[in-house]
Each structure stands twice: as structure tokens, then as C-alpha cells.
mmCIF file of C-alpha atoms in Angstrom:
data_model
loop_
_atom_site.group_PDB
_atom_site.id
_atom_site.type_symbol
_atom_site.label_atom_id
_atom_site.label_comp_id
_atom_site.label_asym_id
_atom_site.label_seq_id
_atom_site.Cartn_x
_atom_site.Cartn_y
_atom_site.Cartn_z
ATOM 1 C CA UNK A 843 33.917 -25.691 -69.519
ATOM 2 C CA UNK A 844 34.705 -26.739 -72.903
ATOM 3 C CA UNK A 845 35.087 -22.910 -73.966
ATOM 4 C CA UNK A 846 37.148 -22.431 -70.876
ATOM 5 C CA UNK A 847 39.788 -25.419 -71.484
ATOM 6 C CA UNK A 848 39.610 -24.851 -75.577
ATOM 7 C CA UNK A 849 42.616 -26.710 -77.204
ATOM 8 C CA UNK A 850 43.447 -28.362 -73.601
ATOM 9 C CA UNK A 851 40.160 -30.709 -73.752
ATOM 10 C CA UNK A 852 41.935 -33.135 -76.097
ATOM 11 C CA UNK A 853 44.843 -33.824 -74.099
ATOM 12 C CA UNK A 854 42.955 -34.167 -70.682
ATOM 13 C CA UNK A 855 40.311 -36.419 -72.389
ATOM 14 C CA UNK A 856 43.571 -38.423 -72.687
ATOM 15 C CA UNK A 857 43.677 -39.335 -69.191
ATOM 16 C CA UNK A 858 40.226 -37.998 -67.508
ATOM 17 C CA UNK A 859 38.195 -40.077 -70.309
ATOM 18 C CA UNK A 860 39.551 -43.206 -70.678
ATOM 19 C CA UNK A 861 36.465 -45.520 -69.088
ATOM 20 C CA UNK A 862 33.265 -45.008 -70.689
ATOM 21 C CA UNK A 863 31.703 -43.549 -67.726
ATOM 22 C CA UNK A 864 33.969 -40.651 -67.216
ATOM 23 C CA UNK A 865 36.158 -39.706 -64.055
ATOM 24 C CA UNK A 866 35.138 -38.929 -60.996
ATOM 25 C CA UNK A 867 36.802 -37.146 -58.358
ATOM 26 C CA UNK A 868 36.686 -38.042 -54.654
ATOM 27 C CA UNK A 869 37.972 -36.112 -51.658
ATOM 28 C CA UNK A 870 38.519 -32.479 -51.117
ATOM 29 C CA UNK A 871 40.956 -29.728 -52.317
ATOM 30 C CA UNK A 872 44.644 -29.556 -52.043
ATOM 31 C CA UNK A 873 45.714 -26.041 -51.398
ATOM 32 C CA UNK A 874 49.359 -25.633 -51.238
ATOM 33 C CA UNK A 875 51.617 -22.286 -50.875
ATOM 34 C CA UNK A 876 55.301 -22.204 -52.773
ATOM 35 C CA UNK A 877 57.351 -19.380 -51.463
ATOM 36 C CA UNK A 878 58.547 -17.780 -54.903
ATOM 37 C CA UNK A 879 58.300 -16.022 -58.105
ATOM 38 C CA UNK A 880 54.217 -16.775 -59.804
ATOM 39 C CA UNK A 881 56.383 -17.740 -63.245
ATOM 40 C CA UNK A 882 58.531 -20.645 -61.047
ATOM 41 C CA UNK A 883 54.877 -22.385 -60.170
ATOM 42 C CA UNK A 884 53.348 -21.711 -64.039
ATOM 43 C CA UNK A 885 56.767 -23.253 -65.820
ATOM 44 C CA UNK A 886 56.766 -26.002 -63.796
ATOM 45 C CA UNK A 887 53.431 -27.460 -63.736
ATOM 46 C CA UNK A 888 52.932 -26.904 -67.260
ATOM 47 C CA UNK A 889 56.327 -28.227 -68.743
ATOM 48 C CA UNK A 890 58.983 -29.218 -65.984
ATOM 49 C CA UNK A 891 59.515 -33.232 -67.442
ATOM 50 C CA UNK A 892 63.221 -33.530 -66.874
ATOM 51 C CA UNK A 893 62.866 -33.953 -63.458
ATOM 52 C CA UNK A 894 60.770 -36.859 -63.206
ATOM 53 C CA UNK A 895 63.605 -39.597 -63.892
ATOM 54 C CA UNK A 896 65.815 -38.073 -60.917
ATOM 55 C CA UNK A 897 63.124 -37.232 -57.989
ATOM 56 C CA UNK A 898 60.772 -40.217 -58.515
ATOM 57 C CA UNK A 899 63.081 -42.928 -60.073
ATOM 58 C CA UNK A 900 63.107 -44.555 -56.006
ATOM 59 C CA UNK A 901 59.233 -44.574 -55.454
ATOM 60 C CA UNK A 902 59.058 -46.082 -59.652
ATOM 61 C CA UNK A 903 61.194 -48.957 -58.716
ATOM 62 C CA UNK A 904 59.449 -49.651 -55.536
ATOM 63 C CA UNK A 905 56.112 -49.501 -57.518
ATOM 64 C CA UNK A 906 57.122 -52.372 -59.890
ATOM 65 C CA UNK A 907 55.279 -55.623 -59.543
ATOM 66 C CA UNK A 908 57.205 -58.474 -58.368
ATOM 67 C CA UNK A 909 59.595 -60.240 -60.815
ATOM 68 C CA UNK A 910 60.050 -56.752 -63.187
ATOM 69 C CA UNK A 911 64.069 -56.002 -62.841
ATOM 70 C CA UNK A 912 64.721 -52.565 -61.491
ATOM 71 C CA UNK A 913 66.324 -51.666 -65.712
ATOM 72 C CA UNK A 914 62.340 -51.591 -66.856
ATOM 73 C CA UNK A 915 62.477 -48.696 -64.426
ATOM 74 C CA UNK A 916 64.108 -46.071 -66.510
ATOM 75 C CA UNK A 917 61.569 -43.846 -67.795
ATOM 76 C CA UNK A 918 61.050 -42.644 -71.059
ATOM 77 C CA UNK A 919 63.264 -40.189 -72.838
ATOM 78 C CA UNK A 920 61.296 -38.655 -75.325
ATOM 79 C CA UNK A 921 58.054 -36.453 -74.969
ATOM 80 C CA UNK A 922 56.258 -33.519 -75.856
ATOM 81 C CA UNK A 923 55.385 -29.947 -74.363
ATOM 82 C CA UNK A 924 51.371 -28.690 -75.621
ATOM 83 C CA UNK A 925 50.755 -24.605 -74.307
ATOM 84 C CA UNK A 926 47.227 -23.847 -75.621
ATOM 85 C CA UNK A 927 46.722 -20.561 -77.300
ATOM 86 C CA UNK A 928 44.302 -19.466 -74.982
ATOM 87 C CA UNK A 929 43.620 -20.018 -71.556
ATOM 88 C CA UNK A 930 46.901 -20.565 -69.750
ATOM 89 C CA UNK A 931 46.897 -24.396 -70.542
ATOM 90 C CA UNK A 932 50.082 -26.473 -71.053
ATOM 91 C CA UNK A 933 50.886 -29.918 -70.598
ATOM 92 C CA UNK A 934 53.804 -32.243 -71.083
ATOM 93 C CA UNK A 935 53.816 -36.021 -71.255
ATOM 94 C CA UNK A 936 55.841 -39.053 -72.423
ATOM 95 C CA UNK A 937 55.535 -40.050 -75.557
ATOM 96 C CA UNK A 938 55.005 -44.160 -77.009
ATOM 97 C CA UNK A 939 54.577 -47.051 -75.066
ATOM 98 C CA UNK A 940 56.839 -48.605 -72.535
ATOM 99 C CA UNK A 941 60.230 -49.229 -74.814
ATOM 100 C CA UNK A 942 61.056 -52.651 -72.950
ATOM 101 C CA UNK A 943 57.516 -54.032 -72.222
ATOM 102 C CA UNK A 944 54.954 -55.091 -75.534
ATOM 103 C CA UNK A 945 52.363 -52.209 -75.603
ATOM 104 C CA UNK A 946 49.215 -54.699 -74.520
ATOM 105 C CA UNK A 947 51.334 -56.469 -71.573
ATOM 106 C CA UNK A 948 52.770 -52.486 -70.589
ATOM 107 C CA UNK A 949 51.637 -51.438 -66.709
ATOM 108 C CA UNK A 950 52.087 -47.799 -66.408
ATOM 109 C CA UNK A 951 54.505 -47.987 -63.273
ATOM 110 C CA UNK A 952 53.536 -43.930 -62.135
ATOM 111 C CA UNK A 953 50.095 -44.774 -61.763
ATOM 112 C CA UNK A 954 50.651 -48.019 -60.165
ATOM 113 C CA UNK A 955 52.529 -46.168 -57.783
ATOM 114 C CA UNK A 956 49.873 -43.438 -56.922
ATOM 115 C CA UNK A 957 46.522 -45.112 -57.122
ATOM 116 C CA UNK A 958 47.629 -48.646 -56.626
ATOM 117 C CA UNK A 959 48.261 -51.900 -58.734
ATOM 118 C CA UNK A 960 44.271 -52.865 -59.135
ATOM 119 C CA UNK A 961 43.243 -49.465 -60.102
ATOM 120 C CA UNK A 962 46.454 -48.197 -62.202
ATOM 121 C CA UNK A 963 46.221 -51.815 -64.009
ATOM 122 C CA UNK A 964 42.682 -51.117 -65.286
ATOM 123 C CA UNK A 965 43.538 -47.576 -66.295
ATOM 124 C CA UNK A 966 46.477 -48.147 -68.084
ATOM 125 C CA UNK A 967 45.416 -51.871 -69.811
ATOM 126 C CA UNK A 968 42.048 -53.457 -68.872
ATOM 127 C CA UNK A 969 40.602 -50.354 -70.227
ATOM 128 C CA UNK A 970 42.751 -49.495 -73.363
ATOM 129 C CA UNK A 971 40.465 -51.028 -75.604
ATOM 130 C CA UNK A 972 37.574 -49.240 -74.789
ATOM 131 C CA UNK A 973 39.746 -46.244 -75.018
ATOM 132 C CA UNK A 974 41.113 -46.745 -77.859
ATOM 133 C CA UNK A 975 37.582 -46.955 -79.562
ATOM 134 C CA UNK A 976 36.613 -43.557 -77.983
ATOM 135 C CA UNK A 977 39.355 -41.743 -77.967
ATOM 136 C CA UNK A 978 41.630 -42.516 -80.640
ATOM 137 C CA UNK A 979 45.739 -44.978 -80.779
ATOM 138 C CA UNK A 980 47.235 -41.220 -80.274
ATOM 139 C CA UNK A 981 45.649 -40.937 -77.051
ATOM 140 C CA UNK A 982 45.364 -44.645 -75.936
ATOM 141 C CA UNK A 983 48.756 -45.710 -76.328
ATOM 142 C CA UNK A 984 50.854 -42.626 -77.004
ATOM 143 C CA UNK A 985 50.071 -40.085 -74.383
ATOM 144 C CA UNK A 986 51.345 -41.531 -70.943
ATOM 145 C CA UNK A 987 53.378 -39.663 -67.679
ATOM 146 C CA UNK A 988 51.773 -36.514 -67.864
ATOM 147 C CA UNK A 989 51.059 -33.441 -65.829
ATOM 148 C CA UNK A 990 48.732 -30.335 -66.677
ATOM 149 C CA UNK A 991 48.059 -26.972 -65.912
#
């Protein structure tokens, strides 16, 4: 596996590695069709960030816990693309921690959107420490908002 995701491993470990047991996944697979070009599917899972702040910014600012103004919304505007030279592997992700909100008091609003405000509160604080001691500041605090494929 390692062989297979080469320079990729680093930037996954980022998110799939953060508690000292690992991740696991639960449930079965999503299969979905996209009636296009193969290249539409490949550019924009690997490296399509500019969309983010228009198609989500509604389900972000219905995610924020209560008493957090709808401005600590806007999402970050600076970030970096990764295409591994082997493989087929890219990513892209937001880069530094949460401009408004102190990095150690910061609640990463996407994932307490998607896997709720007990879960997305221990990934994205509770656990940082530990992370941090594993896996490095860089991918701790840096890496956050991504997508891979």
C-alpha cells in the first residue's frame, strides 16, 4: 500500500492518522457515475478548491456552533495543490489555521458539518496534541479542508 500511494502517504497521514489508533472505516462503497469527459472527474477531485467557498458556504454557516457570527464563515483563501509523481495522486487543501479563531480554540467547521460537532471537535482539537507529536505542526495545524485522489 505504501508502494502504491508513494509521495501521497504523507498528506493522507494528515487526516487518516491523526488518533493514535488509526482510522477506521465503517459502511459500504459509494459508487457514483458522472456523465462526461474521464479528465473532468481526475481535475476535479484532485485540485478543484475554488469551488468550495460558493457551493458549501450555506451548509458551513449552518454547521457553526451557536454564538459564532456567520463572518467566521468565510473560508480560507490560500492553499496548496500536491500531484505525486507516480501513481495518479493529487490533493489540495487549505493552508494555516482558522484566520479569525486562535489555533487551540479553532473547530474545523467542514468536518463539524459532515461527521458532527462531538466527532469533528475531537478530530480537529481534542486530538491535535497527540497529533502533533506523531505527525508533525505541518500536518497538525497546517493541512486542513482537503480532498484527495
Amino acid at each position: 500500500l505504501e508502494d502504491y500511494l508513494g509521495e501521497a502517504k504523507w498528506y493522507m497521514d494528515a487526516f487518516l492518522d491523526r488518533m493514535p489508533g488509526g482510522t477506521e472505516v465503517i459502511g459500504g462503497v459509494t459508487k457514483w457515475v458522472i456523465g462526461c469527459n474521464w479528465k473532468f472527474a481526475a481535475e476535479q477531485f484532485c485540485s478543484d478548491m475554488y469551488h468550495a467557498p460558493f457551493s458549501h458556504a450555506s451548509p458551513t454557516i449552518a454547521a457553526l456552533p451557536d454564538g459564532v457570527p456567520p463572518e467566521f464563515a468565510k473560508w480560507p483563501d490560500k492553499g496548496v495543490q500536491f500531484r505525486a509523481h507516480k501513481g495518479g495522486h493529487g490533493t489540495g487543501f487549505f493552508t494555516g489555521p482558522d484566520k479569525f479563531i486562535p489555533v487551540e480554540e479553532r473547530e474545523d467547521r467542514l468536518l463539524l458539518g459532515l461527521i458532527g460537532p462531538e466527532a469533528g471537535r475531537y478530530y480537529a482539537r481534542e486530538s491535535r496534541e497527540s497529533t502533533r507529536e506523531r505527525l508533525g505542526d505541518q500536518r497538525a495545524d497546517k493541512l486542513n479542508g482537503a480532498h484527495m485522489t
